[in-house]
Short mmCIF file of C-alpha atoms in Angstrom, two decimals:
data_model
loop_
_atom_site.label_atom_id
_atom_site.label_comp_id
_atom_site.label_asym_id
_atom_site.label_seq_id
_atom_site.Cartn_x
_atom_site.Cartn_y
_atom_site.Cartn_z
CA MET A 1 58.93 -23.24 -53.56
CA TYR A 2 59.09 -23.75 -49.80
CA LYS A 3 55.43 -24.75 -49.40
CA ASN A 4 55.33 -27.19 -52.33
CA ILE A 5 58.85 -28.67 -52.43
CA THR A 6 61.08 -27.90 -49.45
CA LYS A 7 58.46 -28.27 -46.72
CA PRO A 8 57.23 -31.76 -47.86
CA PHE A 9 60.86 -32.94 -48.13
CA PHE A 10 61.74 -31.76 -44.61
CA ASP A 11 58.46 -33.18 -43.30
CA PHE A 12 59.34 -36.66 -44.55
CA LEU A 13 62.99 -36.51 -43.46
CA ILE A 14 62.36 -35.13 -39.96
CA ALA A 15 59.39 -37.45 -39.36
CA LEU A 16 61.44 -40.51 -40.37
CA ILE A 17 64.40 -39.52 -38.19
CA GLY A 18 62.07 -38.61 -35.32
CA LEU A 19 60.26 -41.94 -35.48
CA ILE A 20 63.56 -43.84 -35.42
CA ILE A 21 64.85 -41.83 -32.43
CA LEU A 22 61.57 -42.16 -30.53
CA LEU A 23 61.14 -45.86 -31.30
CA PRO A 24 62.10 -47.02 -27.76
CA PHE A 25 59.49 -44.65 -26.25
CA PHE A 26 57.04 -45.74 -28.94
CA ILE A 27 57.36 -49.39 -27.95
CA LEU A 28 57.23 -48.60 -24.22
CA ILE A 29 54.04 -46.56 -24.55
CA ILE A 30 52.44 -49.25 -26.72
CA THR A 31 53.16 -51.79 -23.98
CA PHE A 32 51.60 -49.68 -21.20
CA LEU A 33 48.57 -48.67 -23.27
CA THR A 34 47.97 -52.25 -24.41
CA PHE A 35 47.44 -53.27 -20.78
CA SER A 36 45.55 -50.08 -19.90
CA ASN A 37 43.13 -50.17 -22.85
CA ASN A 38 42.39 -53.89 -23.14
CA GLY A 39 44.81 -54.51 -25.98
CA LYS A 40 44.06 -51.31 -27.91
CA PRO A 41 47.07 -48.95 -27.79
CA PHE A 42 46.09 -46.96 -30.90
CA PHE A 43 43.24 -44.63 -31.72
CA TYR A 44 42.19 -44.32 -35.38
CA GLN A 45 39.81 -41.75 -36.78
CA ILE A 46 38.87 -40.33 -40.18
CA ARG A 47 39.87 -36.68 -40.58
CA PRO A 48 39.82 -34.23 -43.50
CA GLY A 49 43.24 -33.30 -44.88
CA LYS A 50 44.45 -30.99 -47.64
CA ASN A 51 41.59 -29.95 -49.93
CA GLU A 52 39.29 -31.73 -47.46
CA LYS A 53 40.38 -35.17 -48.68
CA LEU A 54 39.66 -37.72 -45.95
CA PHE A 55 42.42 -39.83 -44.38
CA ARG A 56 42.83 -41.98 -41.26
CA ILE A 57 44.77 -40.36 -38.45
CA ILE A 58 46.62 -42.48 -35.88
CA LYS A 59 47.26 -41.49 -32.27
CA PHE A 60 47.93 -43.26 -29.01
CA LYS A 61 44.66 -44.19 -27.30
CA THR A 62 44.38 -42.24 -24.03
CA MET A 63 40.79 -43.14 -23.09
CA ASN A 64 39.18 -46.52 -22.52
CA ASP A 65 35.83 -47.61 -23.99
CA LYS A 66 33.78 -47.86 -20.80
CA THR A 67 30.04 -47.31 -21.24
CA ASP A 68 27.04 -46.61 -19.02
CA ASN A 69 24.02 -48.88 -18.49
CA ASN A 70 22.58 -47.74 -21.83
CA GLY A 71 25.70 -48.64 -23.76
CA GLU A 72 26.72 -44.99 -24.24
CA LEU A 73 30.34 -44.00 -23.76
CA LEU A 74 31.06 -42.39 -20.40
CA PRO A 75 32.21 -38.72 -20.35
CA ASP A 76 35.80 -38.16 -21.44
CA GLU A 77 37.05 -37.36 -17.94
CA LYS A 78 35.78 -40.74 -16.69
CA ARG A 79 37.41 -42.68 -19.51
CA LEU A 80 40.81 -40.99 -19.40
CA THR A 81 43.20 -43.52 -17.88
CA PRO A 82 46.14 -42.55 -15.60
CA ILE A 83 48.68 -43.54 -18.25
CA GLY A 84 46.49 -41.82 -20.82
CA MET A 85 46.57 -38.60 -18.82
CA PHE A 86 50.36 -38.74 -18.68
CA VAL A 87 50.67 -39.48 -22.39
CA ARG A 88 48.30 -36.62 -23.23
CA LYS A 89 49.92 -34.06 -20.90
CA THR A 90 53.33 -34.79 -22.36
CA SER A 91 51.86 -34.79 -25.91
CA LEU A 92 53.28 -38.27 -26.47
CA ASP A 93 49.90 -39.27 -27.91
CA GLU A 94 50.87 -37.33 -31.04
CA ILE A 95 53.95 -39.48 -31.84
CA PRO A 96 52.14 -41.99 -34.12
CA GLN A 97 51.14 -39.10 -36.39
CA LEU A 98 54.73 -39.13 -37.62
CA ILE A 99 53.52 -42.14 -39.63
CA ASN A 100 50.84 -39.92 -41.20
CA VAL A 101 53.55 -37.39 -42.09
CA ILE A 102 55.72 -40.07 -43.69
CA LYS A 103 52.70 -41.29 -45.70
CA GLY A 104 52.08 -37.74 -46.91
CA ASN A 105 48.68 -37.28 -45.22
CA MET A 106 50.00 -34.66 -42.82
CA SER A 107 52.74 -32.10 -42.29
CA LEU A 108 54.74 -31.53 -39.12
CA ILE A 109 53.25 -28.04 -38.95
CA GLY A 110 49.83 -26.90 -40.11
CA PRO A 111 46.23 -26.53 -38.91
CA ARG A 112 45.16 -29.49 -36.78
CA PRO A 113 42.96 -32.05 -38.61
CA LEU A 114 39.49 -31.95 -37.06
CA LEU A 115 36.30 -33.97 -37.52
CA PRO A 116 34.65 -34.41 -40.96
CA GLU A 117 31.32 -33.35 -39.43
CA TYR A 118 32.70 -29.83 -39.00
CA LEU A 119 33.17 -29.29 -42.74
CA ASP A 120 29.56 -28.21 -43.29
CA LEU A 121 29.79 -25.80 -40.35
CA TYR A 122 32.78 -23.75 -41.53
CA SER A 123 32.40 -20.30 -43.01
CA LYS A 124 34.01 -19.62 -46.39
CA GLU A 125 36.98 -18.07 -44.61
CA GLN A 126 37.38 -20.98 -42.20
CA HIS A 127 37.47 -23.48 -45.10
CA LYS A 128 40.84 -21.96 -46.06
CA ARG A 129 42.45 -23.96 -43.26
CA HIS A 130 42.24 -26.95 -45.62
CA ASN A 131 44.30 -25.29 -48.35
CA VAL A 132 47.40 -26.92 -46.84
CA LYS A 133 48.14 -30.27 -45.21
CA PRO A 134 47.06 -30.52 -41.57
CA GLY A 135 49.85 -30.63 -39.01
CA ILE A 136 50.87 -32.35 -35.80
CA THR A 137 51.30 -28.87 -34.35
CA GLY A 138 50.45 -25.43 -35.63
CA TRP A 139 50.05 -21.70 -35.06
CA ALA A 140 46.85 -22.22 -33.05
CA GLN A 141 48.51 -24.84 -30.86
CA ILE A 142 51.26 -22.50 -29.68
CA ASN A 143 48.73 -19.70 -29.14
CA GLY A 144 46.36 -21.48 -26.81
CA ARG A 145 45.62 -24.96 -28.17
CA ASN A 146 42.47 -26.28 -26.43
CA ALA A 147 42.25 -23.26 -24.10
CA ILE A 148 41.02 -20.83 -26.78
CA SER A 149 37.67 -20.57 -28.59
CA TRP A 150 37.00 -22.29 -31.91
CA GLU A 151 36.60 -18.92 -33.66
CA HIS A 152 39.98 -17.72 -32.43
CA LYS A 153 41.58 -21.05 -33.33
CA PHE A 154 40.26 -20.90 -36.90
CA LYS A 155 41.46 -17.31 -37.34
CA LEU A 156 44.94 -18.44 -36.31
CA ASP A 157 44.77 -21.41 -38.70
CA VAL A 158 43.81 -19.21 -41.66
CA TRP A 159 46.49 -16.68 -40.74
CA TYR A 160 49.06 -19.47 -40.86
CA VAL A 161 47.85 -20.67 -44.27
CA GLU A 162 48.19 -17.14 -45.66
CA ASN A 163 51.62 -16.51 -44.09
CA ILE A 164 53.33 -19.90 -44.28
CA SER A 165 57.13 -19.70 -44.41
CA PHE A 166 60.25 -21.55 -43.29
CA LYS A 167 60.92 -18.95 -40.59
CA LEU A 168 57.39 -19.26 -39.23
CA ASP A 169 57.56 -23.07 -39.17
CA ILE A 170 60.83 -22.98 -37.22
CA LYS A 171 59.27 -20.57 -34.72
CA ILE A 172 56.23 -22.82 -34.28
CA LEU A 173 58.44 -25.88 -33.84
CA PHE A 174 60.48 -24.35 -31.02
CA LEU A 175 57.47 -22.81 -29.29
CA THR A 176 55.71 -26.19 -29.47
CA LEU A 177 58.59 -27.79 -27.57
CA ARG A 178 58.25 -25.04 -24.95
CA LYS A 179 54.49 -25.67 -24.64
CA ILE A 180 55.10 -29.39 -24.15
CA ILE A 181 57.64 -28.76 -21.41
CA ILE A 182 55.37 -26.41 -19.42
CA LYS A 183 52.22 -28.42 -20.32
CA GLU A 184 50.26 -25.32 -21.29
CA GLY A 185 46.88 -25.32 -23.07
CA ILE A 186 46.42 -29.10 -23.07
CA THR A 187 42.78 -28.94 -21.99
CA SER A 188 39.94 -26.48 -22.33
CA SER A 189 38.56 -24.62 -19.31
CA THR A 190 35.59 -26.99 -18.94
CA SER A 191 36.70 -30.37 -20.26
CA VAL A 192 39.67 -32.70 -20.61
CA THR A 193 39.17 -32.37 -24.36
CA MET A 194 38.02 -29.50 -26.55
CA GLU A 195 34.24 -29.12 -26.74
CA LYS A 196 32.72 -29.91 -30.14
CA PHE A 197 32.47 -27.14 -32.72
CA LYS A 198 28.81 -26.25 -33.38
CA GLY A 199 29.23 -23.61 -36.04
#
């Protein structure tokens, strides 16, 4: 009952209230990022959701689109703007995903939605992470986020799917707030973003 009825209801209600409360910050960040990213404050990308159904995720854009002489995008660390770094470190870049939660594409808590190209690389066990809606935060995020290996992250995702409960979601929610405050696990050990999963 919790997973199919109560959780979706609370997702919608909390996301709506959260978006209303954070609206002043939302507008302020949009203003700064509009100037920083040449009029592009948002980042859109197709991601697989529940049952691997594709949807478009929305986040604040923390990197510009600068390219090299060959027209290829520069490395992430060279495209991450100062305001983008602040927004990412404080996890404010995740705020627009409340819109995805309200639309029903995502949950507040669940495995993070990754790239569609990873779907063919998952093992049978790892595919289980798509048995529930993806979340803004999740069990893997409070246990290392980008600082742990892909294999470990997927094990944590599957564990969450198999043990989902109201008590667990509350625990993840509070520990997420703690992670944001101490800015832990935002980046991997070798990059400002997580390296791509290669199977």
